[in-house]
Amino acid sequence: AAAPPQGRQRAGDGARMLGYGGYDNRGLGFGGYRRPVVPPPTPESLKSQIEDLEWQLKGRLSEVEQQLAELREMCGMATPHGGDPRGIYSGKGNDRGGVAGGLWLMDEPSKQYDLGFEPGIWQEDTGGHVTINDLEERDGHVFEGSVWDCGVFVGLDCMGPVVSLSLALIILLNVFVQAAFCYLIYFFMLDDPVGEDTLSGLLRFRTSVAHSALYADQVSQQSLANQVCAMDVGLHWANAQVEFVKNVRDA
């Protein structure tokens, strides 16, 4: 067999020097040279890579722990509750019944995870904390999709001036609409049960019908009103009328 050209021989020597271990006979690369075969990684190389990643992870963990320690120190200096970063601490370890308003991570009702603040490194409780029982005995308020609840958020920095102004205008508009609605109901939708029109109608009925001689009994000389009050059997009664008169007499 003829020897390969000198250029190919040099490429093969270079590939062997780099540790590729031979040629790839499945195809040719650029310029007519065969592509070198890359062997799979060995267990030793994988182990070294894993060790490098482990050392990098340990370094990052140490940095995170240092930052957490700085945050704990800052929280202890800034909290007004005796250096307790959770705000309120009862001194009972991880007892949920004695802690109100603390920082907790709740995965399940039966599991409670503290953020790692030890009770011994903070000052003692001053007796001014609020327990869960105190909170349950007080009346609470649930925010709903109502305009009246928007007044709580007016003026907050997180809302911004434009949103706060819009909320204030909406609240004022709602107050105006409520006042106008109450005015319309009070003056135009409520009828006085003993008004002038009602009294005049009752007087006309009494003089023209109830005590008129036209509707009086000629035998007993009783007016229609007296016959109705006495439930005279000579009148033509309907069942509804009888029940109504009985209710009026009983009242």
mmCIF file of C-alpha atoms in Angstrom, residues 72-191:
data_model
loop_
_atom_site.group_PDB
_atom_site.id
_atom_site.type_symbol
_atom_site.label_atom_id
_atom_site.label_comp_id
_atom_site.label_asym_id
_atom_site.label_seq_id
_atom_site.Cartn_x
_atom_site.Cartn_y
_atom_site.Cartn_z
ATOM 1 C CA ARG A 72 -28.270 39.322 61.292
ATOM 2 C CA GLU A 73 -26.068 41.977 62.844
ATOM 3 C CA MET A 74 -27.851 44.718 60.889
ATOM 4 C CA CYS A 75 -31.264 43.372 61.926
ATOM 5 C CA GLY A 76 -30.224 43.278 65.563
ATOM 6 C CA MET A 77 -29.194 46.935 65.403
ATOM 7 C CA ALA A 78 -32.308 48.130 63.538
ATOM 8 C CA THR A 79 -35.185 46.295 65.262
ATOM 9 C CA PRO A 80 -37.059 48.211 68.007
ATOM 10 C CA HIS A 81 -38.129 45.041 69.866
ATOM 11 C CA GLY A 82 -35.032 44.445 71.933
ATOM 12 C CA GLY A 83 -32.864 43.226 69.047
ATOM 13 C CA ASP A 84 -35.277 40.530 67.967
ATOM 14 C CA PRO A 85 -35.272 40.476 64.116
ATOM 15 C CA ARG A 86 -38.641 38.755 64.099
ATOM 16 C CA GLY A 87 -40.170 41.731 65.894
ATOM 17 C CA ILE A 88 -41.838 39.709 68.666
ATOM 18 C CA TYR A 89 -40.347 36.714 70.465
ATOM 19 C CA SER A 90 -41.829 34.812 73.373
ATOM 20 C CA GLY A 91 -38.701 32.951 74.494
ATOM 21 C CA LYS A 92 -40.272 29.484 74.029
ATOM 22 C CA GLY A 93 -38.098 28.205 71.216
ATOM 23 C CA ASN A 94 -40.142 27.236 68.175
ATOM 24 C CA ASP A 95 -43.513 27.262 69.929
ATOM 25 C CA ARG A 96 -45.924 28.787 67.427
ATOM 26 C CA GLY A 97 -48.527 29.562 70.094
ATOM 27 C CA GLY A 98 -46.298 32.142 71.782
ATOM 28 C CA VAL A 99 -45.027 33.956 68.699
ATOM 29 C CA ALA A 100 -47.072 36.512 66.794
ATOM 30 C CA GLY A 101 -45.859 38.381 63.758
ATOM 31 C CA GLY A 102 -42.568 36.453 63.461
ATOM 32 C CA LEU A 103 -40.870 35.376 60.266
ATOM 33 C CA TRP A 104 -41.919 31.792 59.613
ATOM 34 C CA LEU A 105 -41.868 29.483 56.610
ATOM 35 C CA MET A 106 -44.977 27.299 56.670
ATOM 36 C CA ASP A 107 -44.958 24.225 54.385
ATOM 37 C CA GLU A 108 -47.540 22.217 56.309
ATOM 38 C CA PRO A 109 -49.704 22.957 59.337
ATOM 39 C CA SER A 110 -47.656 20.481 61.378
ATOM 40 C CA LYS A 111 -44.244 21.819 60.289
ATOM 41 C CA GLN A 112 -42.753 25.153 61.246
ATOM 42 C CA TYR A 113 -39.342 26.349 60.147
ATOM 43 C CA ASP A 114 -37.562 29.210 61.856
ATOM 44 C CA LEU A 115 -35.077 31.311 59.916
ATOM 45 C CA GLY A 116 -32.232 30.346 62.218
ATOM 46 C CA PHE A 117 -32.376 33.065 64.871
ATOM 47 C CA GLU A 118 -31.418 31.546 68.192
ATOM 48 C CA PRO A 119 -33.334 32.716 71.275
ATOM 49 C CA GLY A 120 -30.231 32.914 73.410
ATOM 50 C CA ILE A 121 -28.474 35.639 71.414
ATOM 51 C CA TRP A 122 -31.306 38.139 71.760
ATOM 52 C CA GLN A 123 -32.424 40.159 74.736
ATOM 53 C CA GLU A 124 -35.140 38.979 77.066
ATOM 54 C CA ASP A 125 -38.789 39.667 76.396
ATOM 55 C CA THR A 126 -40.035 42.927 77.907
ATOM 56 C CA GLY A 127 -43.614 41.661 78.330
ATOM 57 C CA GLY A 128 -45.125 43.871 75.643
ATOM 58 C CA HIS A 129 -45.653 41.229 72.964
ATOM 59 C CA VAL A 130 -49.004 40.241 71.461
ATOM 60 C CA THR A 131 -50.013 36.591 71.572
ATOM 61 C CA ILE A 132 -52.202 34.621 69.196
ATOM 62 C CA ASN A 133 -55.030 34.507 71.746
ATOM 63 C CA ASP A 134 -55.079 38.300 71.946
ATOM 64 C CA LEU A 135 -55.317 38.526 68.182
ATOM 65 C CA GLU A 136 -58.149 35.995 68.002
ATOM 66 C CA GLU A 137 -60.221 37.880 70.589
ATOM 67 C CA ARG A 138 -60.131 41.135 68.628
ATOM 68 C CA ASP A 139 -62.258 42.054 65.652
ATOM 69 C CA GLY A 140 -60.503 41.969 62.309
ATOM 70 C CA HIS A 141 -61.083 43.534 58.938
ATOM 71 C CA VAL A 142 -60.785 41.804 55.578
ATOM 72 C CA PHE A 143 -59.882 43.958 52.603
ATOM 73 C CA GLU A 144 -62.309 43.554 49.742
ATOM 74 C CA GLY A 145 -62.740 45.076 46.309
ATOM 75 C CA SER A 146 -64.351 48.224 47.689
ATOM 76 C CA VAL A 147 -63.573 51.891 47.184
ATOM 77 C CA TRP A 148 -63.661 52.491 50.924
ATOM 78 C CA ASP A 149 -60.664 50.200 51.445
ATOM 79 C CA CYS A 150 -58.583 52.206 48.958
ATOM 80 C CA GLY A 151 -58.235 55.035 51.456
ATOM 81 C CA VAL A 152 -55.777 52.940 53.465
ATOM 82 C CA PHE A 153 -53.256 52.977 50.597
ATOM 83 C CA VAL A 154 -53.483 56.665 49.686
ATOM 84 C CA GLY A 155 -50.175 58.444 50.253
ATOM 85 C CA LEU A 156 -47.947 55.371 50.438
ATOM 86 C CA ASP A 157 -44.553 55.582 48.743
ATOM 87 C CA CYS A 158 -45.123 52.325 46.907
ATOM 88 C CA MET A 159 -48.289 53.668 45.278
ATOM 89 C CA GLY A 160 -46.789 56.810 43.796
ATOM 90 C CA PRO A 161 -48.279 60.319 43.601
ATOM 91 C CA VAL A 162 -50.358 59.707 40.476
ATOM 92 C CA VAL A 163 -52.037 56.572 41.809
ATOM 93 C CA SER A 164 -52.626 58.172 45.221
ATOM 94 C CA LEU A 165 -54.236 61.225 43.611
ATOM 95 C CA SER A 166 -56.439 58.987 41.452
ATOM 96 C CA LEU A 167 -57.560 56.998 44.493
ATOM 97 C CA ALA A 168 -58.348 60.198 46.401
ATOM 98 C CA LEU A 169 -60.470 61.495 43.510
ATOM 99 C CA ILE A 170 -62.301 58.169 43.264
ATOM 100 C CA ILE A 171 -63.058 58.214 46.996
ATOM 101 C CA LEU A 172 -64.399 61.790 46.803
ATOM 102 C CA LEU A 173 -66.537 60.856 43.812
ATOM 103 C CA ASN A 174 -67.915 57.864 45.681
ATOM 104 C CA VAL A 175 -68.785 60.055 48.683
ATOM 105 C CA PHE A 176 -70.606 62.518 46.408
ATOM 106 C CA VAL A 177 -72.580 59.738 44.693
ATOM 107 C CA GLN A 178 -73.575 58.200 48.027
ATOM 108 C CA ALA A 179 -74.742 61.586 49.376
ATOM 109 C CA ALA A 180 -76.758 62.315 46.223
ATOM 110 C CA PHE A 181 -78.365 58.879 46.347
ATOM 111 C CA CYS A 182 -79.373 59.331 50.001
ATOM 112 C CA TYR A 183 -80.822 62.781 49.175
ATOM 113 C CA LEU A 184 -82.955 61.393 46.345
ATOM 114 C CA ILE A 185 -84.277 58.548 48.472
ATOM 115 C CA TYR A 186 -85.097 60.762 51.456
ATOM 116 C CA PHE A 187 -86.892 63.535 49.576
ATOM 117 C CA PHE A 188 -88.412 61.769 46.558
ATOM 118 C CA MET A 189 -88.850 58.068 47.369
ATOM 119 C CA LEU A 190 -90.184 58.086 50.929
ATOM 120 C CA ASP A 191 -93.888 58.852 51.427
#
